[in-house]
Each structure stands twice: as structure tokens, then as C-alpha cells.
Amino acid sequence: MSYREPLQRQQKQTIVSGVLCFVGILVILQLWLLTATMNAHLGGDNSVVVPAAVASVICLALNLGLLYYLYQLDQRE
Amino acid sequence: MVDWLKPKMRYPDGQPLERQPRWRRDFPIESGEDAYVARRDFVKFLVLTSAAFVTGQLWILGRAILGRGRGALPRTRIAALDEVPVGSAKMFAYPGEHDQCLLLRTAPDTYHGFSQTCTHLACAVTPDFENNYLLCPCHHGYFDMTTGQPLAGPPQRPLPRILLEIAGDGIYAHGVELRT
């Protein structure tokens, strides 16, 4: 069984900063999806509604996965 | 707060938080950890925002599904044939009483019907027959009077067109054409 050294504070901060960037990008992507979908829907074009909803759910799943990883980071110590 | 959500802190004397001096209980996060905790809390907030966006998407999906179930719009008489002079407009409500529309007569045999709600932020547009456009006074949006297409200003989508039928006894509205 391999021994994993606990992460240093600076290392954890770097990881959290990286996760924050990813989550931020995904949230901005979701915002764009929402506005584009609403614009299309109000113009009568509903062909993008389902794909956009699926993409948004995938983004949320990724965000939740990253958040879960952060919690695991704390519980590792 | 659920225990597994609380950050686990280790104190120099190894004692749990409850046995720490008062000042440490009031300020449990050390300054070196502060940035880490603040960024992690921000990540939680962003994930909550992400969930809110998904809720919005699902709401739009629900609206789209419910909208499919509606039947054809009613055929409604909106004006008599000689009621609207050339170069003038008449307001009417279609399909619902709160859906304000404009009937425009640009030539003796030419009628146009558009929703009066600006596609930018829902102000009422007003016709300018001299310049052949519909003006939204709120943010200076301009729409072509014959096609409803945005000409200038913030609106990006054309005005919904009201489908008209010119019958012997009057002018009827029988549908709405949404356009992107």
C-alpha cells in the first residue's frame, strides 16, 4: 500500500484555484447557453432547446464532480 | 450545517475547537487558510449558480413542450376594410387581450400586422409612416415597417408578424409568426 503525503497548503490553494477556473468557465458557458436558448425560443425556434438543456446538465454534472473532488481533498487529511 | 461540510481545522495544541480559547472559536480559520477557504466557498457558490442556470434551461424546455400542445390560434376580426386610412395604424389585441398589436396600412391594398412589443425589452413600438419604420422609444430601436426586421438599435429579433386575411367583411387575424 503506497503512502500518500498530505498536500501542503500552497498545493491545495493551487488546486482550488485551478478548480475555480474550470468551474468559472463552465458557468460562463452555461450563461451563454441560457441566453442563446431563450433568444431562440422567443423567436419561435425550439430546435436548440433540448440540446442546450442536455449540455447545461452536463456542465452542472462536471461542476458537481469538481466540487466533490474539493471535498475529497479536505477529507484526505 | 452538516458535519462533513464543515472544514476540518487542526489547531497548534491539537485540541478540538470546543476547547480552544474564545478568540480562536470566534476566528476559527487561520490567516494562511483564509484564501483557500474563501476560494472553496466561491466554488460552492458558482456550482449553485450552475444549478440555477440548469433550472432556467429546464424551464425553457417546459415552456417549449407546453407550447406544442396548443392548437391553432383563433380567427379574429380586427378592423373593417375602410376603417384604417392609408398611412395610419390601428391598435388591436391578438391573440390574448394583453398581446398588443398594430395593423398598419401603408398603401390602399397593403396591410401589415405586427406585435407592438419590442423584442428588446418589451416597450411599445410606434409607427413612423414618413420614414417607413417602427420606432421603439425606450432604447431607440428601429424596425422595418413592411418586414418587421430590426434596422438599428439594440433589438436583434424581428417583430412577430400577425398573419392577416383580407375578407369581404373586414380584416381578420388568424395567426402569429415568430421569427429569429
Tab-separated table of C-alpha atoms in Angstrom:
chain	number	residue	atom	x	y	z
A	1	MET	CA	0.000	0.000	0.000
A	2	SER	CA	1.516	3.331	-1.090
A	3	TYR	CA	1.745	6.185	1.359
A	4	ARG	CA	0.398	9.496	0.075
A	5	GLU	CA	1.860	12.560	1.753
A	6	PRO	CA	-0.689	15.138	2.810
A	7	LEU	CA	-0.852	18.122	0.485
A	8	GLN	CA	0.818	21.340	1.553
A	9	ARG	CA	-1.282	24.426	1.949
A	10	GLN	CA	0.183	26.051	-1.152
A	11	GLN	CA	-0.516	22.942	-3.200
A	12	LYS	CA	-4.127	22.874	-2.047
A	13	GLN	CA	-4.528	26.544	-2.926
A	14	THR	CA	-3.197	25.874	-6.414
A	15	ILE	CA	-5.617	23.007	-6.878
A	16	VAL	CA	-8.556	25.079	-5.643
A	17	SER	CA	-7.576	27.943	-7.939
A	18	GLY	CA	-7.476	25.555	-10.883
A	19	VAL	CA	-10.851	24.081	-9.996
A	20	LEU	CA	-12.218	27.604	-9.621
A	21	CYS	CA	-11.091	28.484	-13.147
A	22	PHE	CA	-12.727	25.396	-14.617
A	23	VAL	CA	-15.969	25.953	-12.763
A	24	GLY	CA	-15.966	29.629	-13.755
A	25	ILE	CA	-15.570	28.762	-17.423
A	26	LEU	CA	-18.363	26.193	-17.240
A	27	VAL	CA	-20.699	28.669	-15.544
A	28	ILE	CA	-19.991	31.308	-18.201
A	29	LEU	CA	-20.696	28.680	-20.846
A	30	GLN	CA	-23.992	27.875	-19.158
A	31	LEU	CA	-24.908	31.564	-19.061
A	32	TRP	CA	-24.286	31.847	-22.793
A	33	LEU	CA	-26.351	28.687	-23.406
A	34	LEU	CA	-29.237	30.098	-21.387
A	35	THR	CA	-29.327	33.468	-23.165
A	36	ALA	CA	-28.957	31.911	-26.628
A	37	THR	CA	-31.672	29.353	-25.910
A	38	MET	CA	-34.055	31.982	-24.575
A	39	ASN	CA	-33.436	34.169	-27.611
A	40	ALA	CA	-34.109	31.277	-29.984
A	41	HIS	CA	-37.200	30.163	-28.039
A	42	LEU	CA	-38.716	33.637	-28.079
A	43	GLY	CA	-38.148	33.750	-31.816
A	44	GLY	CA	-40.055	30.504	-32.293
A	45	ASP	CA	-37.044	28.257	-32.897
A	46	ASN	CA	-37.299	25.345	-30.459
A	47	SER	CA	-34.807	23.069	-32.157
A	48	VAL	CA	-31.994	24.139	-29.819
A	49	VAL	CA	-33.903	23.791	-26.553
A	50	VAL	CA	-33.278	20.098	-25.904
A	51	PRO	CA	-29.571	20.053	-26.897
A	52	ALA	CA	-28.943	23.169	-24.811
A	53	ALA	CA	-30.679	21.637	-21.784
A	54	VAL	CA	-28.584	18.470	-22.137
A	55	ALA	CA	-25.376	20.497	-22.450
A	56	SER	CA	-26.271	22.569	-19.400
A	57	VAL	CA	-26.966	19.440	-17.334
A	58	ILE	CA	-23.587	18.036	-18.397
A	59	CYS	CA	-21.915	21.264	-17.280
A	60	LEU	CA	-23.681	21.011	-13.911
A	61	ALA	CA	-22.566	17.393	-13.545
A	62	LEU	CA	-18.962	18.433	-14.234
A	63	ASN	CA	-19.243	21.239	-11.695
A	64	LEU	CA	-20.631	18.893	-9.063
A	65	GLY	CA	-17.830	16.445	-9.778
A	66	LEU	CA	-15.227	19.154	-9.286
A	67	LEU	CA	-16.894	20.269	-6.066
A	68	TYR	CA	-16.937	16.688	-4.805
A	69	TYR	CA	-13.228	16.447	-5.601
A	70	LEU	CA	-12.634	19.534	-3.468
A	71	TYR	CA	-14.396	17.921	-0.529
A	72	GLN	CA	-12.364	14.785	-1.029
A	73	LEU	CA	-9.242	16.937	-0.908
A	74	ASP	CA	-10.118	18.072	2.599
A	75	GLN	CA	-11.095	14.633	3.813
A	76	ARG	CA	-7.849	13.129	2.608
A	77	GLU	CA	-6.007	14.572	5.610
B	1	MET	CA	-24.541	22.745	8.998
B	2	VAL	CA	-23.822	19.074	8.197
B	3	ASP	CA	-20.597	17.863	9.791
B	4	TRP	CA	-18.996	16.665	6.566
B	5	LEU	CA	-19.476	20.112	5.025
B	6	LYS	CA	-17.507	21.880	7.753
B	7	PRO	CA	-13.825	22.450	7.026
B	8	LYS	CA	-11.553	20.306	9.193
B	9	MET	CA	-9.119	22.500	11.101
B	10	ARG	CA	-6.116	21.419	13.150
B	11	TYR	CA	-5.002	23.685	15.966
B	12	PRO	CA	-1.466	24.015	17.327
B	13	ASP	CA	-2.324	22.390	20.664
B	14	GLY	CA	-4.201	19.555	18.949
B	15	GLN	CA	-7.386	20.219	20.910
B	16	PRO	CA	-10.813	20.327	19.211
B	17	LEU	CA	-12.490	23.637	18.511
B	18	GLU	CA	-14.719	23.451	21.581
B	19	ARG	CA	-11.644	23.505	23.880
B	20	GLN	CA	-9.875	26.352	22.142
B	21	PRO	CA	-9.681	29.854	23.694
B	22	ARG	CA	-12.529	32.204	22.923
B	23	TRP	CA	-10.668	34.204	20.293
B	24	ARG	CA	-9.926	31.057	18.301
B	25	ARG	CA	-13.551	29.977	18.456
B	26	ASP	CA	-14.593	33.383	17.109
B	27	PHE	CA	-11.968	33.280	14.328
B	28	PRO	CA	-11.522	29.564	13.568
B	29	ILE	CA	-9.804	29.963	10.195
B	30	GLU	CA	-6.094	30.843	10.262
B	31	SER	CA	-4.972	33.656	8.007
B	32	GLY	CA	-2.943	31.281	5.843
B	33	GLU	CA	-6.021	29.139	5.202
B	34	ASP	CA	-8.244	32.114	4.574
B	35	ALA	CA	-7.656	32.360	0.836
B	36	TYR	CA	-8.158	28.602	0.464
B	37	VAL	CA	-11.467	28.631	2.335
B	38	ALA	CA	-12.701	31.772	0.531
B	39	ARG	CA	-11.993	30.262	-2.887
B	40	ARG	CA	-13.619	26.995	-1.933
B	41	ASP	CA	-16.731	28.821	-0.748
B	42	PHE	CA	-16.753	30.713	-4.044
B	43	VAL	CA	-16.622	27.409	-5.916
B	44	LYS	CA	-19.684	26.266	-3.933
B	45	PHE	CA	-21.457	29.486	-4.880
B	46	LEU	CA	-20.590	29.010	-8.556
B	47	VAL	CA	-21.935	25.465	-8.507
B	48	LEU	CA	-25.160	26.806	-7.012
B	49	THR	CA	-25.295	29.344	-9.852
B	50	SER	CA	-24.733	26.498	-12.290
B	51	ALA	CA	-27.726	24.679	-10.803
B	52	ALA	CA	-29.812	27.840	-11.204
B	53	PHE	CA	-28.881	28.022	-14.892
B	54	VAL	CA	-29.902	24.407	-15.376
B	55	THR	CA	-33.239	25.251	-13.734
B	56	GLY	CA	-33.640	28.063	-16.254
B	57	GLN	CA	-32.894	25.733	-19.144
B	58	LEU	CA	-35.411	23.195	-17.892
B	59	TRP	CA	-37.995	25.956	-17.542
B	60	ILE	CA	-37.490	26.926	-21.178
B	61	LEU	CA	-37.780	23.246	-22.113
B	62	GLY	CA	-41.067	23.050	-20.200
B	63	ARG	CA	-42.398	26.135	-21.984
B	64	ALA	CA	-41.430	24.700	-25.354
B	65	ILE	CA	-43.162	21.390	-24.595
B	66	LEU	CA	-46.313	23.088	-23.278
B	67	GLY	CA	-46.383	25.418	-26.268
B	68	ARG	CA	-46.533	22.466	-28.649
B	69	GLY	CA	-49.817	21.304	-27.145
B	70	ARG	CA	-51.689	24.467	-28.065
B	71	GLY	CA	-53.952	24.297	-31.119
B	72	ALA	CA	-54.308	26.826	-33.918
B	73	LEU	CA	-54.876	30.445	-32.895
B	74	PRO	CA	-58.388	31.839	-33.326
B	75	ARG	CA	-59.506	33.791	-36.366
B	76	THR	CA	-60.452	37.222	-35.076
B	77	ARG	CA	-61.911	40.222	-36.869
B	78	ILE	CA	-59.721	43.207	-36.089
B	79	ALA	CA	-60.949	46.005	-38.372
B	80	ALA	CA	-63.384	46.882	-41.131
B	81	LEU	CA	-61.955	47.287	-44.640
B	82	ASP	CA	-62.218	51.078	-44.766
B	83	GLU	CA	-61.650	51.656	-41.052
B	84	VAL	CA	-57.912	52.343	-41.277
B	85	PRO	CA	-56.927	55.201	-43.622
B	86	VAL	CA	-53.805	54.845	-45.792
B	87	GLY	CA	-50.743	55.923	-43.861
B	88	SER	CA	-52.198	55.188	-40.441
B	89	ALA	CA	-52.372	52.390	-37.929
B	90	LYS	CA	-54.810	50.737	-35.591
B	91	MET	CA	-54.034	49.002	-32.326
B	92	PHE	CA	-55.662	45.696	-31.555
B	93	ALA	CA	-55.165	42.808	-29.139
B	94	TYR	CA	-54.331	39.359	-30.560
B	95	PRO	CA	-54.307	36.507	-29.630
B	96	GLY	CA	-54.820	37.451	-25.973
B	97	GLU	CA	-56.157	40.680	-24.515
B	98	HIS	CA	-52.677	41.641	-23.278
B	99	ASP	CA	-50.938	40.992	-26.603
B	100	GLN	CA	-50.979	44.440	-28.178
B	101	CYS	CA	-50.516	44.558	-31.943
B	102	LEU	CA	-50.510	47.119	-34.730
B	103	LEU	CA	-52.412	46.998	-38.009
B	104	LEU	CA	-50.575	49.205	-40.499
B	105	ARG	CA	-51.944	50.354	-43.820
B	106	THR	CA	-49.026	51.531	-45.968
B	107	ALA	CA	-50.853	51.572	-49.335
B	108	PRO	CA	-54.513	51.267	-50.457
B	109	ASP	CA	-54.192	47.475	-50.813
B	110	THR	CA	-51.359	46.798	-48.411
B	111	TYR	CA	-51.798	45.890	-44.778
B	112	HIS	CA	-49.201	44.704	-42.289
B	113	GLY	CA	-49.713	43.332	-38.808
B	114	PHE	CA	-47.016	43.157	-36.156
B	115	SER	CA	-46.792	42.709	-32.455
B	116	GLN	CA	-46.337	46.059	-30.791
B	117	THR	CA	-43.965	44.619	-28.186
B	118	CYS	CA	-40.346	45.464	-28.907
B	119	THR	CA	-38.189	42.346	-28.994
B	120	HIS	CA	-35.500	44.065	-26.943
B	121	LEU	CA	-37.152	44.880	-23.617
B	122	ALA	CA	-40.863	44.832	-24.433
B	123	CYS	CA	-41.598	48.544	-24.851
B	124	ALA	CA	-44.405	49.554	-27.235
B	125	VAL	CA	-43.232	50.463	-30.720
B	126	THR	CA	-44.788	53.380	-32.601
B	127	PRO	CA	-45.146	53.722	-36.384
B	128	ASP	CA	-43.423	56.398	-38.416
B	129	PHE	CA	-45.035	56.263	-41.868
B	130	GLU	CA	-42.901	59.061	-43.304
B	131	ASN	CA	-39.700	57.106	-42.739
B	132	ASN	CA	-41.278	53.662	-43.091
B	133	TYR	CA	-40.154	52.268	-39.781
B	134	LEU	CA	-41.444	51.350	-36.359
B	135	LEU	CA	-39.623	53.074	-33.549
B	136	CYS	CA	-39.102	51.825	-30.040
B	137	PRO	CA	-38.671	54.986	-27.962
B	138	CYS	CA	-37.148	53.286	-24.928
B	139	HIS	CA	-33.751	52.420	-26.409
B	140	HIS	CA	-34.124	53.774	-29.957
B	141	GLY	CA	-34.694	50.505	-31.725
B	142	TYR	CA	-35.914	50.652	-35.314
B	143	PHE	CA	-37.880	48.029	-37.241
B	144	ASP	CA	-38.746	47.970	-40.927
B	145	MET	CA	-42.446	48.745	-41.304
B	146	THR	CA	-43.049	46.218	-44.080
B	147	THR	CA	-40.976	43.281	-42.825
B	148	GLY	CA	-40.606	43.912	-39.077
B	149	GLN	CA	-36.860	43.261	-39.308
B	150	PRO	CA	-34.652	45.234	-36.919
B	151	LEU	CA	-32.881	48.077	-38.696
B	152	ALA	CA	-30.923	49.734	-35.922
B	153	GLY	CA	-30.536	49.839	-32.180
B	154	PRO	CA	-30.458	47.047	-29.588
B	155	PRO	CA	-33.242	44.732	-30.905
B	156	GLN	CA	-31.863	41.593	-32.503
B	157	ARG	CA	-35.050	39.702	-33.349
B	158	PRO	CA	-37.715	40.865	-35.787
B	159	LEU	CA	-41.184	41.753	-34.539
B	160	PRO	CA	-43.600	38.809	-34.567
B	161	ARG	CA	-45.788	39.093	-37.648
B	162	ILE	CA	-49.561	38.839	-37.318
B	163	LEU	CA	-50.988	36.787	-40.164
B	164	LEU	CA	-53.803	38.729	-41.801
B	165	GLU	CA	-56.679	37.707	-44.026
B	166	ILE	CA	-58.481	40.341	-46.054
B	167	ALA	CA	-62.084	39.176	-46.409
B	168	GLY	CA	-65.105	40.941	-47.861
B	169	ASP	CA	-66.432	41.994	-44.483
B	170	GLY	CA	-63.216	43.022	-42.821
B	171	ILE	CA	-59.653	42.228	-41.884
B	172	TYR	CA	-59.007	39.110	-39.820
B	173	ALA	CA	-56.020	37.969	-37.812
B	174	HIS	CA	-55.537	34.200	-37.861
B	175	GLY	CA	-52.027	33.509	-36.539
B	176	VAL	CA	-48.735	34.780	-35.235
B	177	GLU	CA	-45.438	34.116	-36.961
B	178	LEU	CA	-42.468	34.138	-34.605
B	179	ARG	CA	-39.125	34.720	-36.286
B	180	THR	CA	-35.472	34.682	-35.287
